[in-house]
Amino acid sequence: MLNIPNLLTLFRLVLIPFILLAYYWPSESRYVWAAGLFALAAATDWLDGYLARKLDQATAFGAFLDPVADKITVAVALVALVESYSELWLTLPAIVIISREIVISALREWMAETGKSAHVAVSYIGKVKTTMQMGSIVLLLATPPGTLVSMTGLVMLYVAAVLTLWSMVLYLSVAWTQLKKEVTAYD
């Protein structure tokens, strides 16, 4: 159960309080530290999956923990950014991204209970969305609000939010057939 990929996933969870501590630390270098720690967490997200496949060390525990660690890391960073920026323009895509993660997590759980989890796999759009999302959060954490870098991060976050909605529609369309069967069964 505890192999290299799973240890990297656990390490990502351990990084979360340090990302927050760095972001709120009263220092000029806080942005760079927070962004660097978040970038490290994002890199472990990619690395643990790569190593699990390469070393043939995929486990049920890792399949459960990896998306949980990813979602918690992203949600914590987005909440800190929303609080720090205090702007509607950052809050809107953050709400879309966090809400989508809740909907898709519930959908995956429901599909697993109905024995249809294989039909809701990670799509290419989801991978692009995750890359854009992680990059945008790194940029937003790296500098104070109002800089060119933070504005670039905000634009990237909107692209991530659009891809988030798109991937949610793809997930829901795959699940729609099964959802219709379940609703019909209750009528």
Coordinates of C-alpha atoms in Angstrom, one line a residue:
M1 CA 0.0 0.0 0.0
L2 CA 2.8 2.5 0.8
N3 CA 4.9 2.6 -2.3
I4 CA 6.7 5.6 -3.9
P5 CA 3.7 7.0 -5.8
N6 CA 1.5 6.8 -2.6
L7 CA 4.2 8.4 -0.5
L8 CA 4.4 11.3 -3.1
T9 CA 0.6 11.7 -2.8
L10 CA 0.8 11.8 1.0
F11 CA 3.7 14.3 0.7
R12 CA 1.4 16.5 -1.4
L13 CA -1.1 16.5 1.5
V14 CA 1.6 17.3 4.0
L15 CA 2.6 20.3 1.8
I16 CA -0.8 22.0 2.2
P17 CA -0.3 23.7 5.6
F18 CA 3.2 24.8 4.4
I19 CA 1.7 26.4 1.3
L20 CA -0.7 28.3 3.5
L21 CA 1.9 29.2 6.1
A22 CA 4.2 30.5 3.3
Y23 CA 1.4 32.5 1.7
Y24 CA 0.4 34.2 4.9
W25 CA 3.9 34.7 6.3
P26 CA 4.7 38.4 6.8
S27 CA 7.6 38.5 4.3
E28 CA 8.2 39.9 0.8
S29 CA 9.3 36.4 -0.3
R30 CA 6.0 34.8 0.8
Y31 CA 4.5 34.7 -2.7
V32 CA 7.5 33.0 -4.2
W33 CA 7.6 30.4 -1.4
A34 CA 3.9 29.7 -1.6
A35 CA 4.0 29.4 -5.4
G36 CA 7.1 27.2 -5.2
L37 CA 5.5 24.8 -2.7
F38 CA 2.3 24.7 -4.7
A39 CA 4.4 24.0 -7.9
L40 CA 6.1 21.2 -6.0
A41 CA 2.7 19.8 -5.0
A42 CA 1.6 20.0 -8.6
A43 CA 4.7 18.2 -9.8
T44 CA 4.2 15.4 -7.4
D45 CA 0.6 15.1 -8.8
W46 CA 2.1 14.3 -12.2
L47 CA 5.0 12.3 -10.8
D48 CA 3.0 9.9 -8.6
G49 CA 0.8 9.0 -11.6
Y50 CA 3.8 8.5 -13.9
L51 CA 5.6 6.4 -11.4
A52 CA 2.5 4.3 -10.5
R53 CA 2.2 3.4 -14.2
K54 CA 6.0 3.1 -14.9
L55 CA 6.8 1.0 -11.8
D56 CA 3.5 -0.9 -12.0
Q57 CA 2.6 0.3 -8.5
A58 CA -1.0 1.4 -9.0
T59 CA -3.1 0.6 -6.0
A60 CA -6.7 1.1 -4.9
F61 CA -5.4 3.3 -2.1
G62 CA -3.5 5.5 -4.6
A63 CA -6.5 5.6 -6.9
F64 CA -8.6 7.0 -4.0
L65 CA -6.0 9.3 -2.4
D66 CA -4.5 10.9 -5.5
P67 CA -7.7 12.8 -6.6
V68 CA -8.5 13.6 -3.0
A69 CA -5.0 15.2 -2.5
D70 CA -5.4 17.0 -5.8
K71 CA -8.8 18.5 -5.0
I72 CA -7.9 19.5 -1.4
T73 CA -4.7 21.2 -2.6
V74 CA -6.4 23.1 -5.3
A75 CA -9.4 24.0 -3.1
V76 CA -7.2 25.3 -0.3
A77 CA -5.1 27.4 -2.6
L78 CA -8.2 28.8 -4.4
V79 CA -9.9 29.7 -1.1
A80 CA -6.7 31.5 0.1
L81 CA -6.5 33.4 -3.2
V82 CA -10.2 34.4 -3.0
E83 CA -9.7 35.7 0.5
S84 CA -6.5 37.5 -0.5
Y85 CA -7.8 39.0 -3.7
S86 CA -11.3 39.8 -2.5
E87 CA -12.5 40.2 -6.1
L88 CA -15.5 38.8 -7.8
W89 CA -13.3 38.1 -10.9
L90 CA -11.3 35.6 -9.0
T91 CA -14.2 34.2 -6.9
L92 CA -16.3 33.2 -9.9
P93 CA -13.8 30.8 -11.5
A94 CA -12.9 29.5 -8.1
I95 CA -16.6 28.7 -7.4
V96 CA -16.9 26.9 -10.8
I97 CA -13.8 24.8 -10.2
I98 CA -14.6 23.8 -6.7
S99 CA -18.3 23.1 -7.5
R100 CA -17.3 21.0 -10.5
E101 CA -15.0 18.9 -8.3
I102 CA -17.8 18.2 -5.8
V103 CA -20.3 17.3 -8.6
I104 CA -17.8 15.0 -10.4
S105 CA -16.8 13.4 -7.1
A106 CA -20.4 12.6 -6.3
L107 CA -21.0 11.3 -9.8
R108 CA -18.0 9.0 -9.6
E109 CA -19.1 7.7 -6.2
W110 CA -22.6 7.1 -7.6
M111 CA -21.3 5.4 -10.7
A112 CA -19.1 3.2 -8.6
E113 CA -22.1 2.2 -6.5
T114 CA -24.0 1.3 -9.7
G115 CA -21.0 -0.7 -11.0
K116 CA -20.5 1.8 -13.9
S117 CA -17.3 3.5 -12.7
A118 CA -15.3 2.3 -15.7
H119 CA -17.5 4.4 -18.0
V120 CA -16.4 7.7 -16.2
A121 CA -12.6 7.8 -16.8
V122 CA -10.3 10.8 -16.8
S123 CA -10.5 12.5 -20.2
Y124 CA -7.9 14.4 -22.2
I125 CA -9.8 17.6 -21.5
G126 CA -9.5 16.9 -17.8
K127 CA -5.8 16.7 -18.1
V128 CA -5.5 19.9 -20.0
K129 CA -7.8 21.6 -17.4
T130 CA -5.7 20.4 -14.6
T131 CA -2.5 21.7 -16.2
M132 CA -4.0 25.1 -16.9
Q133 CA -5.5 25.2 -13.4
M134 CA -2.2 24.3 -11.7
G135 CA -0.3 26.8 -13.8
S136 CA -2.8 29.6 -13.1
I137 CA -2.7 29.0 -9.3
V138 CA 1.1 29.0 -9.4
L139 CA 1.1 32.4 -11.1
L140 CA -1.7 33.8 -8.8
L141 CA 0.2 32.7 -5.7
A142 CA 3.6 34.0 -7.1
T143 CA 2.7 37.7 -7.0
P144 CA 0.4 40.1 -5.3
P145 CA -2.9 41.1 -7.0
G146 CA -2.7 43.6 -9.8
T147 CA 0.6 42.6 -11.4
L148 CA 0.9 41.4 -15.0
V149 CA 1.8 37.9 -13.7
S150 CA -1.3 37.7 -11.6
M151 CA -3.5 39.0 -14.4
T152 CA -2.0 36.2 -16.7
G153 CA -2.8 33.7 -13.9
L154 CA -6.4 35.1 -13.7
V155 CA -6.8 34.7 -17.5
M156 CA -5.5 31.1 -17.2
L157 CA -7.9 30.4 -14.3
Y158 CA -10.8 31.5 -16.6
V159 CA -9.6 29.1 -19.3
A160 CA -9.3 26.4 -16.6
A161 CA -12.9 27.2 -15.5
V162 CA -14.2 26.9 -19.0
L163 CA -12.4 23.6 -19.5
T164 CA -13.8 22.6 -16.1
L165 CA -17.3 23.1 -17.3
W166 CA -16.6 21.4 -20.5
S167 CA -15.2 18.3 -18.8
M168 CA -18.1 18.3 -16.4
V169 CA -20.5 18.2 -19.4
L170 CA -18.5 15.3 -20.9
Y171 CA -18.7 13.4 -17.6
L172 CA -22.4 14.1 -17.2
S173 CA -23.2 13.1 -20.8
V174 CA -21.4 9.7 -20.2
A175 CA -23.4 9.2 -17.1
W176 CA -26.7 10.5 -18.5
T177 CA -27.8 7.1 -19.9
Q178 CA -27.3 5.4 -16.6
L179 CA -29.0 8.4 -14.7
K180 CA -32.0 8.1 -17.0
K181 CA -32.3 4.3 -16.3
E182 CA -32.1 4.9 -12.6
V183 CA -34.8 7.7 -12.7
T184 CA -37.0 5.5 -14.9
A185 CA -36.6 2.6 -12.4
Y186 CA -38.0 4.8 -9.6
D187 CA -41.0 6.0 -11.6

